[in-house]
Amino acid sequence: MIRSRRSSSAVPRQRSAGAWSYALLLPLLLVALPTGTDVDYQLGGAADVPDHVGIVVRDRTAAPLAGRYNVCYVNGFQTQPDQRRFWRQHWGLVLKQGGKPVTDEAWGEWLLDVRTPAKRKALARIVGRWTRGCADDGFDAVEYDNLDSFTRSHRLVTRKQAVAYAALLVRKAHAAGLAAGQKNLAGFDGTTIGYDFAVAEECGRYRECDAYTQVYGDQVLAIEYRRTDFRWTCRHVGDQLPVVLRDRDLTPEGVHEWC
């Protein structure tokens, strides 16, 4: 689904405050994901890519790869494991139950508290600064991990609260001239709050790839971590979407395979 906000040419990234102010008065021209190419998911560290890979996703602390479409990974709904000192300085923005942080045990990440408008606004200011950094570094888009975090909140955070917060992050991305990616939560139409594309982890494993393509068409990046799921995804959507098989730790020297 190509939305009218997108353009085939990138937004010039003006550095001066005056230029940015002027740019924000103009209709934003966001760059759609290129089609007919592959994706590599490099959150665990940067690596070289073969010529057939035209889309690269890297952490916001890494540099984009020249000559590719670069997506900046920002953990917008949970904390990075190595940033606990930072979040202790913003302790009121960490979701807690019985005085202890609510943790995504699979990744050792604390959930952020998006339950009130004031907290959502405060969090969006922090994540917005990171997003602006992605734009300044030369990324084309941003993916905010992880819209479905509320499902691991012990029912403390509602879907409505998570979506309200996501809408703030999408605005931050667009204000920085970046396309915004919905990370997970199959079945939710993120275009209703402005998302431009989706990053679907293990849509083959859970047989939910169609839930993303029905909303975003070919503007979906499919990431699989198990070979059997990767094969299924390649058979069912590999002719439509870029699909990559990665090791779960996403290490530079780990598994990198394409359909």
Coordinates of N, CA and C in Angstrom, one line a residue, residues 4-105:
S4 N 0.0 8.4 0.1 CA 0.3 9.7 -0.6 C 1.5 10.5 0.0
R5 N 1.8 10.2 1.3 CA 2.9 10.9 2.0 C 4.2 10.5 1.4
R6 N 4.3 9.4 0.7 CA 5.6 8.9 0.3 C 6.0 9.5 -1.0
S7 N 7.4 9.5 -1.2 CA 7.9 9.9 -2.4 C 9.1 9.0 -2.8
S8 N 9.4 9.0 -4.1 CA 10.6 8.2 -4.5 C 11.9 8.8 -4.2
S9 N 11.9 10.1 -3.7 CA 13.2 10.7 -3.4 C 13.2 11.1 -1.9
A10 N 14.4 11.0 -1.4 CA 14.5 11.2 0.1 C 14.4 12.7 0.4
V11 N 14.0 12.9 1.7 CA 14.0 14.3 2.2 C 15.4 14.8 2.4
P12 N 15.7 16.0 1.9 CA 17.1 16.5 2.2 C 17.1 16.8 3.7
R13 N 18.2 16.3 4.4 CA 18.2 16.5 5.8 C 19.0 17.8 6.2
Q14 N 18.2 18.9 6.3 CA 18.8 20.1 6.7 C 19.3 20.1 8.1
R15 N 20.4 20.7 8.4 CA 21.0 20.7 9.7 C 20.6 21.9 10.6
S16 N 20.4 23.0 9.9 CA 20.2 24.2 10.7 C 18.8 24.3 11.2
A17 N 18.6 24.9 12.4 CA 17.3 25.0 13.0 C 16.3 25.7 12.1
G18 N 16.8 26.8 11.4 CA 15.9 27.5 10.5 C 15.4 26.7 9.4
A19 N 16.3 25.9 8.8 CA 16.0 25.0 7.7 C 15.0 24.0 8.1
W20 N 15.2 23.4 9.3 CA 14.3 22.4 9.8 C 12.9 23.0 10.0
S21 N 12.8 24.2 10.6 CA 11.5 24.9 10.8 C 10.8 25.1 9.5
Y22 N 11.6 25.5 8.5 CA 10.9 25.7 7.2 C 10.5 24.4 6.6
A23 N 11.3 23.3 6.8 CA 10.9 22.0 6.2 C 9.7 21.5 6.8
L24 N 9.5 21.7 8.1 CA 8.3 21.2 8.7 C 7.0 21.9 8.3
L25 N 7.1 23.0 7.6 CA 5.9 23.7 7.0 C 5.5 23.0 5.7
L26 N 6.4 22.2 5.1 CA 6.1 21.6 3.9 C 5.5 20.2 4.0
P27 N 4.8 19.7 3.0 CA 4.3 18.3 3.1 C 5.6 17.4 3.2
L28 N 5.6 16.5 4.1 CA 6.7 15.6 4.3 C 6.7 14.6 3.1
L29 N 7.9 14.3 2.6 CA 8.1 13.4 1.6 C 8.9 12.2 2.2
L30 N 8.2 11.1 2.5 CA 8.8 10.0 3.1 C 9.1 8.9 2.1
V31 N 10.2 8.3 2.3 CA 10.7 7.3 1.3 C 10.1 5.9 1.6
A32 N 9.4 5.3 0.7 CA 8.8 4.0 0.9 C 10.0 2.9 0.9
L33 N 9.7 1.8 1.5 CA 10.6 0.7 1.4 C 10.8 0.3 -0.1
P34 N 12.0 0.1 -0.5 CA 12.2 -0.3 -1.9 C 11.7 -1.8 -2.1
T35 N 11.2 -2.1 -3.2 CA 10.7 -3.4 -3.5 C 11.7 -4.2 -4.4
G36 N 11.5 -5.5 -4.5 CA 12.4 -6.3 -5.4 C 13.8 -6.4 -4.8
T37 N 14.0 -6.3 -3.5 CA 15.3 -6.4 -2.9 C 15.1 -7.2 -1.6
D38 N 16.2 -7.5 -0.9 CA 16.2 -8.3 0.3 C 16.5 -7.3 1.5
V39 N 16.3 -7.9 2.7 CA 16.5 -7.1 3.9 C 17.5 -7.9 4.8
D40 N 18.4 -7.2 5.5 CA 19.1 -7.8 6.6 C 18.8 -7.1 7.9
Y41 N 18.7 -7.9 9.0 CA 18.3 -7.4 10.3 C 19.6 -7.5 11.2
Q42 N 20.2 -6.3 11.5 CA 21.5 -6.3 12.1 C 21.5 -5.6 13.5
L43 N 20.6 -6.0 14.3 CA 20.5 -5.3 15.6 C 21.6 -5.7 16.6
G44 N 22.2 -6.9 16.4 CA 23.3 -7.3 17.2 C 24.6 -6.9 16.8
G45 N 24.7 -6.1 15.8 CA 26.0 -5.6 15.3 C 26.0 -5.5 13.8
A46 N 26.8 -4.6 13.3 CA 26.8 -4.3 11.8 C 27.7 -5.4 11.1
A47 N 27.3 -5.6 9.9 CA 28.0 -6.6 9.0 C 27.8 -6.2 7.6
D48 N 28.8 -6.6 6.8 CA 28.6 -6.3 5.3 C 27.5 -7.1 4.8
V49 N 26.9 -6.6 3.7 CA 25.8 -7.3 3.1 C 26.1 -7.6 1.6
P50 N 25.5 -8.7 1.0 CA 25.7 -8.9 -0.4 C 24.9 -7.9 -1.2
D51 N 25.1 -7.9 -2.5 CA 24.5 -6.9 -3.4 C 23.0 -6.9 -3.5
H52 N 22.5 -8.1 -3.3 CA 21.0 -8.3 -3.4 C 20.2 -7.7 -2.2
V53 N 21.0 -7.3 -1.2 CA 20.3 -6.8 0.0 C 20.3 -5.3 -0.1
G54 N 19.1 -4.7 -0.2 CA 18.9 -3.3 -0.4 C 18.4 -2.6 0.8
I55 N 18.0 -3.3 1.8 CA 17.4 -2.7 3.1 C 18.2 -3.3 4.2
V56 N 18.6 -2.4 5.1 CA 19.4 -2.8 6.3 C 18.8 -2.2 7.5
V57 N 18.5 -3.0 8.6 CA 18.0 -2.5 9.8 C 19.1 -2.6 10.9
R58 N 19.4 -1.4 11.5 CA 20.5 -1.4 12.5 C 20.0 -0.6 13.7
D59 N 20.7 -0.9 14.8 CA 20.4 -0.1 16.0 C 20.7 1.3 15.9
R60 N 20.0 2.2 16.6 CA 20.2 3.6 16.5 C 21.6 4.0 16.9
T61 N 22.4 3.2 17.6 CA 23.8 3.5 18.0 C 24.8 3.2 16.9
A62 N 24.3 2.5 15.8 CA 25.2 2.1 14.7 C 25.0 3.1 13.6
A63 N 26.0 3.1 12.7 CA 25.9 3.9 11.5 C 25.1 3.2 10.4
P64 N 24.4 4.0 9.6 CA 23.7 3.4 8.4 C 24.7 3.0 7.4
L65 N 24.3 2.1 6.5 CA 25.1 1.6 5.5 C 24.9 2.3 4.2
A66 N 26.0 2.9 3.7 CA 25.9 3.8 2.5 C 25.4 2.9 1.3
G67 N 24.5 3.6 0.5 CA 24.0 2.9 -0.7 C 22.8 2.0 -0.5
R68 N 22.3 1.9 0.8 CA 21.2 1.0 1.1 C 20.1 1.9 1.7
Y69 N 18.9 1.3 1.7 CA 17.8 1.9 2.5 C 17.9 1.5 3.9
N70 N 18.1 2.5 4.8 CA 18.5 2.2 6.2 C 17.3 2.4 7.2
V71 N 17.0 1.4 8.0 CA 16.0 1.5 9.0 C 16.6 1.6 10.4
C72 N 16.3 2.5 11.2 CA 16.9 2.7 12.5 C 16.0 2.0 13.5
Y73 N 16.6 1.1 14.3 CA 15.9 0.4 15.4 C 15.9 1.3 16.6
V74 N 14.8 1.5 17.2 CA 14.6 2.3 18.4 C 13.7 1.5 19.4
N75 N 14.2 1.2 20.5 CA 13.3 0.5 21.5 C 12.4 1.5 22.2
G76 N 11.2 1.6 21.6 CA 10.4 2.7 22.1 C 9.4 2.3 23.2
F77 N 9.2 1.0 23.4 CA 8.2 0.6 24.4 C 8.8 -0.2 25.6
Q78 N 10.1 -0.6 25.4 CA 10.8 -1.3 26.5 C 12.2 -0.7 26.6
T79 N 12.9 -1.1 27.6 CA 14.3 -0.6 27.8 C 15.3 -1.5 27.2
Q80 N 16.4 -1.0 26.7 CA 17.5 -1.9 26.4 C 18.2 -2.4 27.6
P81 N 18.6 -3.7 27.6 CA 19.2 -4.2 28.9 C 20.4 -3.4 29.4
D82 N 21.2 -2.8 28.5 CA 22.4 -2.1 28.9 C 22.1 -0.6 29.3
Q83 N 20.8 -0.2 29.3 CA 20.4 1.2 29.6 C 19.7 1.3 30.9
R84 N 19.9 0.4 31.8 CA 19.1 0.5 33.1 C 19.5 1.7 34.0
R85 N 20.8 2.1 33.9 CA 21.2 3.2 34.6 C 20.5 4.5 34.1
F86 N 20.3 4.6 32.8 CA 19.6 5.7 32.2 C 18.1 5.7 32.7
W87 N 17.5 4.6 32.7 CA 16.1 4.5 33.1 C 15.9 4.6 34.6
R88 N 16.9 4.3 35.4 CA 16.7 4.6 36.8 C 16.7 6.1 37.1
Q89 N 17.2 6.9 36.2 CA 17.1 8.3 36.3 C 15.7 8.8 35.8
H90 N 15.0 8.0 35.2 CA 13.6 8.3 34.8 C 12.7 7.2 35.3
W91 N 12.8 6.9 36.6 CA 12.2 5.7 37.2 C 10.7 5.8 37.2
G92 N 10.1 7.0 37.2 CA 8.7 7.1 37.1 C 8.1 6.7 35.8
L93 N 8.9 6.5 34.8 CA 8.5 6.1 33.4 C 8.6 4.7 33.2
V94 N 9.1 3.9 34.2 CA 9.2 2.5 34.0 C 8.0 1.8 34.7
L95 N 7.4 0.9 34.0 CA 6.2 0.2 34.5 C 6.6 -0.7 35.6
K96 N 5.8 -0.6 36.7 CA 6.1 -1.4 37.9 C 4.9 -2.1 38.5
Q97 N 5.1 -3.2 39.1 CA 4.1 -4.0 39.8 C 4.6 -4.4 41.1
G98 N 4.0 -4.0 42.2 CA 4.5 -4.2 43.5 C 5.8 -3.6 43.8
G99 N 6.1 -2.5 43.1 CA 7.3 -1.7 43.3 C 8.5 -2.3 42.5
K100 N 8.3 -3.3 41.7 CA 9.3 -3.9 40.9 C 9.0 -3.7 39.4
P101 N 10.1 -3.5 38.6 CA 9.8 -3.3 37.1 C 9.2 -4.5 36.5
V102 N 8.2 -4.3 35.6 CA 7.6 -5.4 34.9 C 8.6 -5.7 33.7
T103 N 9.0 -6.9 33.6 CA 10.1 -7.3 32.7 C 9.6 -8.2 31.6
D104 N 10.1 -8.0 30.4 CA 10.0 -8.9 29.3 C 11.1 -9.9 29.5
E105 N 10.7 -11.1 30.1 CA 11.7 -12.1 30.5 C 12.5 -12.6 29.3

